[in-house]
Amino acid sequence: DGGITQSPKYLFRKEGQNVTLSCEQNLNHDAMYWYRQDPGQGLRLIYYSQIVNDFQKGDIAEGYSVSREKKESFPLTVTSAQKNPTAFYLCASSMRIPSSGNTIYFGEGSWLTVV
Amino acid sequence: SQQGEEDPQALSIQEGENATMNCSYKTSINNLQWYRQNSGRGLVHLILIRSNEREKHSGRLRVTLDTSKKSSSLLITASRAADTASYFCATEETGANNLFFGTGTRLTVIP
């Protein structure tokens, strides 16, 4: 089945730890995204990538890092510099950066909790 | 960023009734999209309306766009309990590289 796979679904982080959320897509999409969603809130863009080996900061990139070494993969690292990381994280992809009306396909999300 | 704002924030209706939710935005757009999110899940694309379109239908969904008022509405007709979810509008702004999502309307359909 084609789609976006995020793992793990639930993750607990201790203070001062870095954690990495995995995102893999087999849709052959060029563009990939990471969003953060706080309870009852909308989505805020963390990072996006238009093509392999390239990525751009979104609205709330501080405390996060990404890499795009393969077209299929766009992992997100939540570093210890992110002071309030507890949230629901959504990975997404589209054929290309939204222009001309590309729709975005989402993974099922990962819950990160700081303990 | 220029997030859209949905109105109302929450809506509760009886099964069979129609549900209307609205989205307002601030800048010039290429298109506007509506997405649905079940609790704790990813978002699913519902419908896209381009800036030169005024109305679009897909099954029980009807979307309107008024670019002069910078607003859109999503109408779900003959609602079902399975329509219970949060609904988000997302705007592709002219010259931007990504979509800007609104804050969502949480719809509850009571059986």
PDB file of C-alpha atoms in Angstrom:
ATOM      1  CA  ASP A   1       0.000   0.000   0.000  1.00  0.00           C
ATOM      2  CA  GLY A   2       1.265   3.476  -0.828  1.00  0.00           C
ATOM      3  CA  GLY A   3       1.466   5.934   1.994  1.00  0.00           C
ATOM      4  CA  ILE A   4       3.411   7.621   4.721  1.00  0.00           C
ATOM      5  CA  THR A   5       4.686   5.698   7.716  1.00  0.00           C
ATOM      6  CA  GLN A   6       5.619   7.430  10.923  1.00  0.00           C
ATOM      7  CA  SER A   7       7.273   5.719  13.856  1.00  0.00           C
ATOM      8  CA  PRO A   8       7.072   5.379  16.721  1.00  0.00           C
ATOM      9  CA  LYS A   9       3.432   6.211  17.415  1.00  0.00           C
ATOM     10  CA  TYR A  10       4.212   7.071  21.052  1.00  0.00           C
ATOM     11  CA  LEU A  11       7.541   8.294  22.379  1.00  0.00           C
ATOM     12  CA  PHE A  12       8.655   9.476  25.789  1.00  0.00           C
ATOM     13  CA  ARG A  13      11.628  11.751  26.198  1.00  0.00           C
ATOM     14  CA  LYS A  14      13.560  12.585  29.304  1.00  0.00           C
ATOM     15  CA  GLU A  15      14.714  16.107  29.929  1.00  0.00           C
ATOM     16  CA  GLY A  16      17.929  16.841  28.048  1.00  0.00           C
ATOM     17  CA  GLN A  17      17.567  14.016  25.549  1.00  0.00           C
ATOM     18  CA  ASN A  18      17.429  14.218  21.790  1.00  0.00           C
ATOM     19  CA  VAL A  19      14.870  11.999  20.091  1.00  0.00           C
ATOM     20  CA  THR A  20      14.308  11.215  16.432  1.00  0.00           C
ATOM     21  CA  LEU A  21      10.957  10.631  14.768  1.00  0.00           C
ATOM     22  CA  SER A  22      10.981   8.568  11.623  1.00  0.00           C
ATOM     23  CA  CYS A  23       9.006   9.342   8.465  1.00  0.00           C
ATOM     24  CA  GLU A  24       9.059   7.210   5.322  1.00  0.00           C
ATOM     25  CA  GLN A  25       6.962   7.588   2.174  1.00  0.00           C
ATOM     26  CA  ASN A  26       6.597   5.332  -0.852  1.00  0.00           C
ATOM     27  CA  LEU A  27       4.514   7.761  -2.900  1.00  0.00           C
ATOM     28  CA  ASN A  28       7.517   8.974  -4.925  1.00  0.00           C
ATOM     29  CA  HIS A  29       6.814  12.502  -3.711  1.00  0.00           C
ATOM     30  CA  ASP A  30       9.480  15.182  -3.976  1.00  0.00           C
ATOM     31  CA  ALA A  31       8.246  17.358  -1.107  1.00  0.00           C
ATOM     32  CA  MET A  32       8.049  16.382   2.551  1.00  0.00           C
ATOM     33  CA  TYR A  33       6.992  18.286   5.648  1.00  0.00           C
ATOM     34  CA  TRP A  34       6.945  18.149   9.432  1.00  0.00           C
ATOM     35  CA  TYR A  35       4.148  19.795  11.391  1.00  0.00           C
ATOM     36  CA  ARG A  36       3.542  20.160  15.095  1.00  0.00           C
ATOM     37  CA  GLN A  37       0.032  20.105  16.533  1.00  0.00           C
ATOM     38  CA  ASP A  38      -0.753  21.049  20.125  1.00  0.00           C
ATOM     39  CA  PRO A  39      -4.012  19.839  21.704  1.00  0.00           C
ATOM     40  CA  GLY A  40      -7.025  21.572  20.190  1.00  0.00           C
ATOM     41  CA  GLN A  41      -4.820  23.631  17.901  1.00  0.00           C
ATOM     42  CA  GLY A  42      -4.004  23.870  14.243  1.00  0.00           C
ATOM     43  CA  LEU A  43      -0.836  22.729  12.509  1.00  0.00           C
ATOM     44  CA  ARG A  44       2.397  24.673  12.605  1.00  0.00           C
ATOM     45  CA  LEU A  45       5.147  23.996  10.089  1.00  0.00           C
ATOM     46  CA  ILE A  46       8.520  22.972  11.513  1.00  0.00           C
ATOM     47  CA  TYR A  47      10.583  22.124   8.414  1.00  0.00           C
ATOM     48  CA  TYR A  48       9.952  21.248   4.804  1.00  0.00           C
ATOM     49  CA  SER A  49      12.015  19.784   2.003  1.00  0.00           C
ATOM     50  CA  GLN A  50      11.450  20.306  -1.693  1.00  0.00           C
ATOM     51  CA  ILE A  51      14.037  17.813  -2.855  1.00  0.00           C
ATOM     52  CA  VAL A  52      16.729  15.457  -1.610  1.00  0.00           C
ATOM     53  CA  ASN A  53      19.580  17.141   0.282  1.00  0.00           C
ATOM     54  CA  ASP A  54      17.608  20.363   0.642  1.00  0.00           C
ATOM     55  CA  PHE A  55      15.323  21.590   3.419  1.00  0.00           C
ATOM     56  CA  GLN A  56      13.959  24.883   4.696  1.00  0.00           C
ATOM     57  CA  LYS A  57      12.875  26.156   8.091  1.00  0.00           C
ATOM     58  CA  GLY A  58       9.210  26.615   8.731  1.00  0.00           C
ATOM     59  CA  ASP A  59       7.554  28.808  11.340  1.00  0.00           C
ATOM     60  CA  ILE A  60       8.800  27.000  14.447  1.00  0.00           C
ATOM     61  CA  ALA A  61      12.146  25.390  13.540  1.00  0.00           C
ATOM     62  CA  GLU A  62      14.016  26.307  16.729  1.00  0.00           C
ATOM     63  CA  GLY A  63      14.975  23.216  18.717  1.00  0.00           C
ATOM     64  CA  TYR A  64      14.420  20.859  15.783  1.00  0.00           C
ATOM     65  CA  SER A  65      16.631  19.443  13.040  1.00  0.00           C
ATOM     66  CA  VAL A  66      15.988  17.370   9.927  1.00  0.00           C
ATOM     67  CA  SER A  67      17.837  15.602   7.141  1.00  0.00           C
ATOM     68  CA  ARG A  68      16.819  14.506   3.652  1.00  0.00           C
ATOM     69  CA  GLU A  69      19.429  12.058   2.441  1.00  0.00           C
ATOM     70  CA  LYS A  70      16.914   9.918   0.576  1.00  0.00           C
ATOM     71  CA  LYS A  71      13.778  10.866  -1.302  1.00  0.00           C
ATOM     72  CA  GLU A  72      11.731   8.437   0.787  1.00  0.00           C
ATOM     73  CA  SER A  73      12.897   9.544   4.221  1.00  0.00           C
ATOM     74  CA  PHE A  74      12.648  12.764   6.244  1.00  0.00           C
ATOM     75  CA  PRO A  75      13.498  12.146   9.919  1.00  0.00           C
ATOM     76  CA  LEU A  76      12.908  14.832  12.535  1.00  0.00           C
ATOM     77  CA  THR A  77      15.152  15.213  15.585  1.00  0.00           C
ATOM     78  CA  VAL A  78      13.720  16.989  18.590  1.00  0.00           C
ATOM     79  CA  THR A  79      16.722  18.337  20.427  1.00  0.00           C
ATOM     80  CA  SER A  80      17.157  19.265  24.070  1.00  0.00           C
ATOM     81  CA  ALA A  81      17.014  22.896  22.953  1.00  0.00           C
ATOM     82  CA  GLN A  82      13.277  22.518  22.300  1.00  0.00           C
ATOM     83  CA  LYS A  83      11.862  23.663  25.616  1.00  0.00           C
ATOM     84  CA  ASN A  84       8.303  22.459  25.219  1.00  0.00           C
ATOM     85  CA  PRO A  85       8.368  19.420  22.922  1.00  0.00           C
ATOM     86  CA  THR A  86       5.283  17.602  24.185  1.00  0.00           C
ATOM     87  CA  ALA A  87       2.969  17.561  21.157  1.00  0.00           C
ATOM     88  CA  PHE A  88       1.573  15.532  18.272  1.00  0.00           C
ATOM     89  CA  TYR A  89       3.943  15.492  15.291  1.00  0.00           C
ATOM     90  CA  LEU A  90       2.701  14.962  11.751  1.00  0.00           C
ATOM     91  CA  CYS A  91       4.801  14.120   8.733  1.00  0.00           C
ATOM     92  CA  ALA A  92       3.404  14.787   5.283  1.00  0.00           C
ATOM     93  CA  SER A  93       4.354  14.724   1.632  1.00  0.00           C
ATOM     94  CA  SER A  94       3.196  16.075  -1.707  1.00  0.00           C
ATOM     95  CA  MET A  95       4.277  15.631  -5.298  1.00  0.00           C
ATOM     96  CA  ARG A  96       5.991  18.977  -5.091  1.00  0.00           C
ATOM     97  CA  ILE A  97       5.793  22.069  -2.987  1.00  0.00           C
ATOM     98  CA  PRO A  98       2.173  23.246  -3.120  1.00  0.00           C
ATOM     99  CA  SER A  99       1.753  25.239  -6.227  1.00  0.00           C
ATOM    100  CA  SER A 100      -0.886  24.533  -8.777  1.00  0.00           C
ATOM    101  CA  GLY A 101      -2.882  22.828  -6.103  1.00  0.00           C
ATOM    102  CA  ASN A 102      -0.941  19.793  -4.997  1.00  0.00           C
ATOM    103  CA  THR A 103      -2.603  18.132  -2.065  1.00  0.00           C
ATOM    104  CA  ILE A 104      -0.710  16.998   0.997  1.00  0.00           C
ATOM    105  CA  TYR A 105      -0.804  13.436   2.294  1.00  0.00           C
ATOM    106  CA  PHE A 106      -0.287  12.875   5.992  1.00  0.00           C
ATOM    107  CA  GLY A 107       1.073  10.099   8.138  1.00  0.00           C
ATOM    108  CA  GLU A 108      -0.768   8.929  11.239  1.00  0.00           C
ATOM    109  CA  GLY A 109       1.304  11.057  13.592  1.00  0.00           C
ATOM    110  CA  SER A 110       3.626  10.524  16.539  1.00  0.00           C
ATOM    111  CA  TRP A 111       2.877  11.537  20.105  1.00  0.00           C
ATOM    112  CA  LEU A 112       5.914  12.854  21.971  1.00  0.00           C
ATOM    113  CA  THR A 113       5.758  13.325  25.723  1.00  0.00           C
ATOM    114  CA  VAL A 114       8.472  14.714  27.971  1.00  0.00           C
ATOM    115  CA  VAL A 115       8.762  12.889  31.279  1.00  0.00           C
TER     116      VAL A 115
ATOM    117  CA  SER B   1       2.593  32.895   8.797  1.00  0.00           C
ATOM    118  CA  GLN B   2      -0.957  33.693   7.863  1.00  0.00           C
ATOM    119  CA  GLN B   3      -3.053  30.983   9.420  1.00  0.00           C
ATOM    120  CA  GLY B   4      -6.679  30.847   8.519  1.00  0.00           C
ATOM    121  CA  GLU B   5      -9.292  30.931  11.205  1.00  0.00           C
ATOM    122  CA  GLU B   6     -12.229  28.573  11.312  1.00  0.00           C
ATOM    123  CA  ASP B   7     -15.548  29.440  12.804  1.00  0.00           C
ATOM    124  CA  PRO B   8     -17.092  28.056  14.902  1.00  0.00           C
ATOM    125  CA  GLN B   9     -14.384  26.381  16.978  1.00  0.00           C
ATOM    126  CA  ALA B  10     -16.818  23.614  17.890  1.00  0.00           C
ATOM    127  CA  LEU B  11     -20.154  22.508  16.461  1.00  0.00           C
ATOM    128  CA  SER B  12     -22.564  19.873  17.727  1.00  0.00           C
ATOM    129  CA  ILE B  13     -25.514  18.715  15.609  1.00  0.00           C
ATOM    130  CA  GLN B  14     -27.953  15.836  15.322  1.00  0.00           C
ATOM    131  CA  GLU B  15     -27.474  13.147  12.709  1.00  0.00           C
ATOM    132  CA  GLY B  16     -29.216  14.115   9.483  1.00  0.00           C
ATOM    133  CA  GLU B  17     -28.737  17.846   9.962  1.00  0.00           C
ATOM    134  CA  ASN B  18     -26.418  19.949   7.836  1.00  0.00           C
ATOM    135  CA  ALA B  19     -23.136  21.273   9.225  1.00  0.00           C
ATOM    136  CA  THR B  20     -21.584  24.517   8.053  1.00  0.00           C
ATOM    137  CA  MET B  21     -18.137  25.716   9.013  1.00  0.00           C
ATOM    138  CA  ASN B  22     -16.359  28.820   7.855  1.00  0.00           C
ATOM    139  CA  CYS B  23     -12.772  29.806   7.180  1.00  0.00           C
ATOM    140  CA  SER B  24     -11.347  33.296   6.911  1.00  0.00           C
ATOM    141  CA  TYR B  25      -7.870  34.190   5.726  1.00  0.00           C
ATOM    142  CA  LYS B  26      -5.827  37.321   5.266  1.00  0.00           C
ATOM    143  CA  THR B  27      -3.844  37.304   2.033  1.00  0.00           C
ATOM    144  CA  SER B  28      -4.143  36.558  -1.668  1.00  0.00           C
ATOM    145  CA  ILE B  29      -4.369  32.815  -2.390  1.00  0.00           C
ATOM    146  CA  ASN B  30      -3.942  30.393  -5.289  1.00  0.00           C
ATOM    147  CA  ASN B  31      -6.315  27.846  -3.799  1.00  0.00           C
ATOM    148  CA  LEU B  32      -7.946  26.740  -0.565  1.00  0.00           C
ATOM    149  CA  GLN B  33      -8.214  23.169   0.649  1.00  0.00           C
ATOM    150  CA  TRP B  34     -10.255  21.449   3.355  1.00  0.00           C
ATOM    151  CA  TYR B  35      -8.922  18.559   5.403  1.00  0.00           C
ATOM    152  CA  ARG B  36     -10.466  16.271   7.988  1.00  0.00           C
ATOM    153  CA  GLN B  37      -8.789  14.834  11.076  1.00  0.00           C
ATOM    154  CA  ASN B  38     -10.164  12.080  13.256  1.00  0.00           C
ATOM    155  CA  SER B  39      -9.011  12.287  16.843  1.00  0.00           C
ATOM    156  CA  GLY B  40      -5.350  11.309  17.209  1.00  0.00           C
ATOM    157  CA  ARG B  41      -4.931  10.559  13.506  1.00  0.00           C
ATOM    158  CA  GLY B  42      -3.409  12.233  10.475  1.00  0.00           C
ATOM    159  CA  LEU B  43      -5.257  14.666   8.227  1.00  0.00           C
ATOM    160  CA  VAL B  44      -7.089  13.545   5.119  1.00  0.00           C
ATOM    161  CA  HIS B  45      -7.656  15.798   2.125  1.00  0.00           C
ATOM    162  CA  LEU B  46     -11.321  16.434   1.309  1.00  0.00           C
ATOM    163  CA  ILE B  47     -11.586  19.028  -1.420  1.00  0.00           C
ATOM    164  CA  LEU B  48      -9.671  21.815  -3.167  1.00  0.00           C
ATOM    165  CA  ILE B  49     -11.131  24.992  -4.619  1.00  0.00           C
ATOM    166  CA  ARG B  50      -9.082  27.296  -6.800  1.00  0.00           C
ATOM    167  CA  SER B  51      -9.124  31.070  -6.506  1.00  0.00           C
ATOM    168  CA  ASN B  52     -11.056  31.431  -9.769  1.00  0.00           C
ATOM    169  CA  GLU B  53     -13.795  29.037  -8.609  1.00  0.00           C
ATOM    170  CA  ARG B  54     -16.760  30.039  -6.477  1.00  0.00           C
ATOM    171  CA  GLU B  55     -18.327  26.694  -5.583  1.00  0.00           C
ATOM    172  CA  LYS B  56     -17.392  23.048  -5.690  1.00  0.00           C
ATOM    173  CA  HIS B  57     -19.148  19.804  -4.778  1.00  0.00           C
ATOM    174  CA  SER B  58     -17.922  16.383  -3.787  1.00  0.00           C
ATOM    175  CA  GLY B  59     -20.534  13.911  -2.610  1.00  0.00           C
ATOM    176  CA  ARG B  60     -22.161  15.411   0.504  1.00  0.00           C
ATOM    177  CA  LEU B  61     -19.600  18.217   0.634  1.00  0.00           C
ATOM    178  CA  ARG B  62     -20.121  21.667  -0.772  1.00  0.00           C
ATOM    179  CA  VAL B  63     -17.394  24.296  -0.620  1.00  0.00           C
ATOM    180  CA  THR B  64     -17.734  27.965  -1.491  1.00  0.00           C
ATOM    181  CA  LEU B  65     -15.033  30.574  -1.874  1.00  0.00           C
ATOM    182  CA  ASP B  66     -15.439  34.343  -1.776  1.00  0.00           C
ATOM    183  CA  THR B  67     -12.079  35.917  -2.540  1.00  0.00           C
ATOM    184  CA  SER B  68     -13.447  39.441  -2.096  1.00  0.00           C
ATOM    185  CA  LYS B  69     -14.299  38.603   1.521  1.00  0.00           C
ATOM    186  CA  LYS B  70     -11.319  36.261   1.912  1.00  0.00           C
ATOM    187  CA  SER B  71     -13.559  33.513   3.219  1.00  0.00           C
ATOM    188  CA  SER B  72     -14.656  29.981   2.470  1.00  0.00           C
ATOM    189  CA  SER B  73     -17.337  27.706   3.823  1.00  0.00           C
ATOM    190  CA  LEU B  74     -17.654  23.929   4.007  1.00  0.00           C
ATOM    191  CA  LEU B  75     -21.138  22.456   4.097  1.00  0.00           C
ATOM    192  CA  ILE B  76     -21.688  18.807   4.997  1.00  0.00           C
ATOM    193  CA  THR B  77     -25.225  17.754   4.139  1.00  0.00           C
ATOM    194  CA  ALA B  78     -27.207  14.979   5.837  1.00  0.00           C
ATOM    195  CA  SER B  79     -24.533  14.488   8.472  1.00  0.00           C
ATOM    196  CA  ARG B  80     -23.691  11.080   9.916  1.00  0.00           C
ATOM    197  CA  ALA B  81     -22.099  10.079  13.199  1.00  0.00           C
ATOM    198  CA  ALA B  82     -19.030   9.047  11.197  1.00  0.00           C
ATOM    199  CA  ASP B  83     -18.558  12.701  10.166  1.00  0.00           C
ATOM    200  CA  THR B  84     -17.479  13.474  13.739  1.00  0.00           C
ATOM    201  CA  ALA B  85     -13.979  14.907  13.362  1.00  0.00           C
ATOM    202  CA  SER B  86     -12.033  18.158  13.211  1.00  0.00           C
ATOM    203  CA  TYR B  87     -12.084  20.045   9.938  1.00  0.00           C
ATOM    204  CA  PHE B  88      -9.282  22.352   8.819  1.00  0.00           C
ATOM    205  CA  CYS B  89      -8.966  24.794   5.982  1.00  0.00           C
ATOM    206  CA  ALA B  90      -5.563  25.313   4.408  1.00  0.00           C
ATOM    207  CA  THR B  91      -4.578  28.128   2.099  1.00  0.00           C
ATOM    208  CA  GLU B  92      -1.927  28.128  -0.579  1.00  0.00           C
ATOM    209  CA  GLU B  93      -0.905  31.749  -0.573  1.00  0.00           C
ATOM    210  CA  THR B  94       0.388  33.436  -3.688  1.00  0.00           C
ATOM    211  CA  GLY B  95       4.171  33.141  -3.761  1.00  0.00           C
ATOM    212  CA  ALA B  96       4.400  30.878  -0.713  1.00  0.00           C
ATOM    213  CA  ASN B  97       5.997  27.457  -0.625  1.00  0.00           C
ATOM    214  CA  ASN B  98       3.600  25.661   1.648  1.00  0.00           C
ATOM    215  CA  LEU B  99       0.058  25.493   2.950  1.00  0.00           C
ATOM    216  CA  PHE B 100      -1.099  27.473   5.970  1.00  0.00           C
ATOM    217  CA  PHE B 101      -3.565  25.588   8.130  1.00  0.00           C
ATOM    218  CA  GLY B 102      -6.342  27.096  10.186  1.00  0.00           C
ATOM    219  CA  THR B 103      -7.151  26.274  13.778  1.00  0.00           C
ATOM    220  CA  GLY B 104      -9.955  23.864  12.925  1.00  0.00           C
ATOM    221  CA  THR B 105     -13.625  23.286  13.702  1.00  0.00           C
ATOM    222  CA  ARG B 106     -14.424  20.314  15.904  1.00  0.00           C
ATOM    223  CA  LEU B 107     -17.656  18.746  14.641  1.00  0.00           C
ATOM    224  CA  THR B 108     -19.682  16.318  16.745  1.00  0.00           C
ATOM    225  CA  VAL B 109     -22.600  14.528  15.108  1.00  0.00           C
ATOM    226  CA  ILE B 110     -24.947  12.983  17.658  1.00  0.00           C
ATOM    227  CA  PRO B 111     -26.620   9.727  16.561  1.00  0.00           C
TER     228      PRO B 111
END
